[in-house]
Amino acid sequence: MAAINKLSIRGIRAFSPDDDEQVIEFLFPVTVIVGANGCGKTTIIESLKYAVTGSLPPGKNAGQSFVHDPKSLGQSNVKANIKLR
């Protein structure tokens, strides 16, 4: 049976591209993601979905709002990444 142990996120929505990767460890048999409104729960789920299926979140210009735009920070390259371990 396949399992995902860890998910690391950087440069996706509320997860800054300049900070270190944020790592979420999935524990057996279940991991519960809880927190206040706007803390990134949906971003974690959408990042997991993107990593597994390649589909961006729904909505107009989803890719533009999902990944940090480097132009807004005066940079020329995208530093966003999502990794499964």
Short mmCIF file of N, CA and C in Angstrom, two decimals, residues 7-80:
data_model
loop_
_atom_site.label_atom_id
_atom_site.label_comp_id
_atom_site.label_asym_id
_atom_site.label_seq_id
_atom_site.Cartn_x
_atom_site.Cartn_y
_atom_site.Cartn_z
N LEU A 7 4.98 16.17 3.57
CA LEU A 7 4.70 17.13 2.52
C LEU A 7 5.46 18.40 2.88
N SER A 8 6.28 18.90 1.98
CA SER A 8 6.98 20.16 2.24
C SER A 8 6.48 21.21 1.25
N ILE A 9 6.28 22.43 1.74
CA ILE A 9 5.69 23.51 0.95
C ILE A 9 6.54 24.76 1.11
N ARG A 10 6.76 25.45 -0.01
CA ARG A 10 7.44 26.75 0.02
C ARG A 10 6.97 27.56 -1.17
N GLY A 11 6.62 28.83 -0.97
CA GLY A 11 6.24 29.72 -2.06
C GLY A 11 4.84 29.52 -2.59
N ILE A 12 3.99 28.87 -1.82
CA ILE A 12 2.61 28.65 -2.23
C ILE A 12 1.70 29.43 -1.28
N ARG A 13 0.93 30.35 -1.83
CA ARG A 13 0.02 31.21 -1.08
C ARG A 13 0.67 31.78 0.18
N ALA A 14 0.19 31.40 1.35
CA ALA A 14 0.68 31.99 2.61
C ALA A 14 2.07 31.50 3.01
N PHE A 15 2.59 30.49 2.32
CA PHE A 15 3.91 29.97 2.64
C PHE A 15 4.95 30.74 1.83
N SER A 16 5.72 31.58 2.49
CA SER A 16 6.65 32.50 1.84
C SER A 16 7.72 31.78 1.03
N PRO A 17 8.07 32.33 -0.16
CA PRO A 17 9.14 31.73 -0.94
C PRO A 17 10.53 31.98 -0.37
N ASP A 18 10.65 32.95 0.54
CA ASP A 18 11.95 33.30 1.11
C ASP A 18 12.25 32.56 2.41
N ASP A 19 11.25 31.98 3.04
CA ASP A 19 11.45 31.23 4.28
C ASP A 19 11.85 29.79 3.96
N ASP A 20 12.23 29.06 4.98
CA ASP A 20 12.53 27.64 4.81
C ASP A 20 11.25 26.89 4.46
N GLU A 21 11.42 25.71 3.88
CA GLU A 21 10.27 24.87 3.57
C GLU A 21 9.53 24.52 4.87
N GLN A 22 8.22 24.50 4.79
CA GLN A 22 7.40 24.05 5.90
C GLN A 22 7.08 22.58 5.65
N VAL A 23 7.34 21.73 6.63
CA VAL A 23 7.15 20.29 6.46
C VAL A 23 6.01 19.81 7.35
N ILE A 24 5.06 19.12 6.73
CA ILE A 24 3.95 18.52 7.47
C ILE A 24 4.18 17.01 7.44
N GLU A 25 4.23 16.40 8.61
CA GLU A 25 4.43 14.95 8.71
C GLU A 25 3.08 14.28 8.92
N PHE A 26 2.79 13.30 8.08
CA PHE A 26 1.54 12.55 8.18
C PHE A 26 1.78 11.31 9.03
N LEU A 27 0.97 11.15 10.06
CA LEU A 27 1.11 10.03 10.98
C LEU A 27 0.04 8.98 10.70
N PHE A 28 0.35 7.74 11.04
CA PHE A 28 -0.59 6.64 10.85
C PHE A 28 -1.48 6.52 12.08
N PRO A 29 -2.75 6.34 12.00
CA PRO A 29 -3.55 6.08 10.81
C PRO A 29 -4.15 7.35 10.20
N VAL A 30 -4.11 8.47 10.93
CA VAL A 30 -4.74 9.68 10.41
C VAL A 30 -4.01 10.92 10.93
N THR A 31 -3.99 11.97 10.12
CA THR A 31 -3.45 13.26 10.54
C THR A 31 -4.57 14.28 10.39
N VAL A 32 -4.81 15.05 11.43
CA VAL A 32 -5.86 16.06 11.42
C VAL A 32 -5.20 17.43 11.28
N ILE A 33 -5.70 18.23 10.34
CA ILE A 33 -5.17 19.57 10.11
C ILE A 33 -6.21 20.56 10.64
N VAL A 34 -5.86 21.28 11.70
CA VAL A 34 -6.77 22.24 12.31
C VAL A 34 -6.07 23.59 12.47
N GLY A 35 -6.86 24.64 12.59
CA GLY A 35 -6.29 25.97 12.79
C GLY A 35 -7.32 27.04 12.54
N ALA A 36 -6.95 28.26 12.84
CA ALA A 36 -7.84 29.41 12.66
C ALA A 36 -8.04 29.71 11.17
N ASN A 37 -9.07 30.49 10.89
CA ASN A 37 -9.32 30.91 9.51
C ASN A 37 -8.11 31.63 8.94
N GLY A 38 -7.73 31.28 7.72
CA GLY A 38 -6.63 31.96 7.05
C GLY A 38 -5.25 31.49 7.40
N CYS A 39 -5.12 30.38 8.13
CA CYS A 39 -3.79 29.93 8.55
C CYS A 39 -3.13 28.98 7.56
N GLY A 40 -3.86 28.53 6.51
CA GLY A 40 -3.25 27.71 5.48
C GLY A 40 -3.73 26.27 5.38
N LYS A 41 -4.82 25.93 6.04
CA LYS A 41 -5.33 24.55 5.99
C LYS A 41 -5.68 24.15 4.55
N THR A 42 -6.42 25.00 3.86
CA THR A 42 -6.82 24.71 2.48
C THR A 42 -5.61 24.67 1.57
N THR A 43 -4.62 25.52 1.80
CA THR A 43 -3.41 25.52 0.99
C THR A 43 -2.67 24.19 1.12
N ILE A 44 -2.66 23.62 2.31
CA ILE A 44 -2.02 22.31 2.51
C ILE A 44 -2.73 21.25 1.69
N ILE A 45 -4.06 21.22 1.75
CA ILE A 45 -4.83 20.22 1.01
C ILE A 45 -4.67 20.42 -0.50
N GLU A 46 -4.72 21.68 -0.96
CA GLU A 46 -4.58 21.95 -2.40
C GLU A 46 -3.16 21.64 -2.88
N SER A 47 -2.15 21.84 -2.04
CA SER A 47 -0.78 21.49 -2.40
C SER A 47 -0.64 19.97 -2.53
N LEU A 48 -1.24 19.24 -1.62
CA LEU A 48 -1.23 17.78 -1.68
C LEU A 48 -1.93 17.30 -2.96
N LYS A 49 -3.07 17.89 -3.27
CA LYS A 49 -3.80 17.52 -4.49
C LYS A 49 -2.97 17.84 -5.73
N TYR A 50 -2.31 19.00 -5.75
CA TYR A 50 -1.48 19.37 -6.90
C TYR A 50 -0.31 18.40 -7.07
N ALA A 51 0.32 18.03 -5.97
CA ALA A 51 1.46 17.12 -6.04
C ALA A 51 1.05 15.73 -6.54
N VAL A 52 -0.13 15.29 -6.18
CA VAL A 52 -0.58 13.94 -6.54
C VAL A 52 -1.22 13.90 -7.92
N THR A 53 -2.04 14.91 -8.26
CA THR A 53 -2.80 14.87 -9.52
C THR A 53 -2.32 15.86 -10.57
N GLY A 54 -1.60 16.92 -10.16
CA GLY A 54 -1.16 17.94 -11.10
C GLY A 54 -2.21 18.98 -11.41
N SER A 55 -3.37 18.92 -10.76
CA SER A 55 -4.43 19.89 -11.04
C SER A 55 -4.36 21.06 -10.06
N LEU A 56 -4.47 22.27 -10.62
CA LEU A 56 -4.44 23.48 -9.81
C LEU A 56 -5.79 23.69 -9.14
N PRO A 57 -5.85 24.49 -8.07
CA PRO A 57 -7.11 24.75 -7.39
C PRO A 57 -8.11 25.43 -8.34
N PRO A 58 -9.41 25.26 -8.09
CA PRO A 58 -10.41 25.88 -8.95
C PRO A 58 -10.41 27.40 -8.82
N GLY A 59 -10.94 28.05 -9.84
CA GLY A 59 -11.07 29.51 -9.80
C GLY A 59 -10.36 30.16 -10.97
N LYS A 60 -10.71 31.40 -11.18
CA LYS A 60 -10.13 32.17 -12.29
C LYS A 60 -8.65 32.40 -12.05
N ASN A 61 -7.83 32.12 -13.05
CA ASN A 61 -6.37 32.31 -12.97
C ASN A 61 -5.79 31.61 -11.74
N ALA A 62 -6.22 30.40 -11.51
CA ALA A 62 -5.83 29.67 -10.30
C ALA A 62 -4.32 29.59 -10.12
N GLY A 63 -3.59 29.34 -11.18
CA GLY A 63 -2.14 29.22 -11.08
C GLY A 63 -1.49 30.50 -10.62
N GLN A 64 -2.04 31.64 -11.02
CA GLN A 64 -1.45 32.93 -10.64
C GLN A 64 -1.64 33.22 -9.16
N SER A 65 -2.74 32.80 -8.58
CA SER A 65 -2.96 33.06 -7.16
C SER A 65 -2.45 31.94 -6.27
N PHE A 66 -2.14 30.79 -6.85
CA PHE A 66 -1.68 29.65 -6.07
C PHE A 66 -0.19 29.76 -5.76
N VAL A 67 0.59 30.16 -6.75
CA VAL A 67 2.04 30.29 -6.61
C VAL A 67 2.39 31.76 -6.47
N HIS A 68 3.34 32.09 -5.56
CA HIS A 68 3.78 33.48 -5.40
C HIS A 68 4.34 34.01 -6.71
N ASP A 69 3.93 35.21 -7.09
CA ASP A 69 4.43 35.86 -8.30
C ASP A 69 5.76 36.54 -8.00
N PRO A 70 6.86 36.12 -8.62
CA PRO A 70 8.17 36.71 -8.30
C PRO A 70 8.25 38.19 -8.66
N LYS A 71 7.45 38.63 -9.62
CA LYS A 71 7.47 40.05 -10.02
C LYS A 71 7.01 40.95 -8.89
N SER A 72 6.11 40.45 -8.03
CA SER A 72 5.62 41.27 -6.92
C SER A 72 6.72 41.53 -5.88
N LEU A 73 7.76 40.70 -5.89
CA LEU A 73 8.88 40.86 -4.96
C LEU A 73 10.12 41.43 -5.64
N GLY A 74 9.98 41.79 -6.93
CA GLY A 74 11.12 42.32 -7.67
C GLY A 74 12.15 41.26 -8.02
N GLN A 75 11.72 40.01 -8.14
CA GLN A 75 12.62 38.91 -8.46
C GLN A 75 12.32 38.39 -9.86
N SER A 76 13.23 37.61 -10.40
CA SER A 76 13.04 37.10 -11.75
C SER A 76 12.75 35.60 -11.83
N ASN A 77 12.87 34.89 -10.71
CA ASN A 77 12.61 33.45 -10.76
C ASN A 77 11.63 33.02 -9.68
N VAL A 78 10.92 31.95 -9.96
CA VAL A 78 9.92 31.40 -9.04
C VAL A 78 10.63 30.47 -8.07
N LYS A 79 10.38 30.66 -6.77
CA LYS A 79 11.02 29.84 -5.74
C LYS A 79 10.04 28.85 -5.09
N ALA A 80 8.90 28.67 -5.70
CA ALA A 80 7.88 27.80 -5.10
C ALA A 80 8.20 26.33 -5.35
#
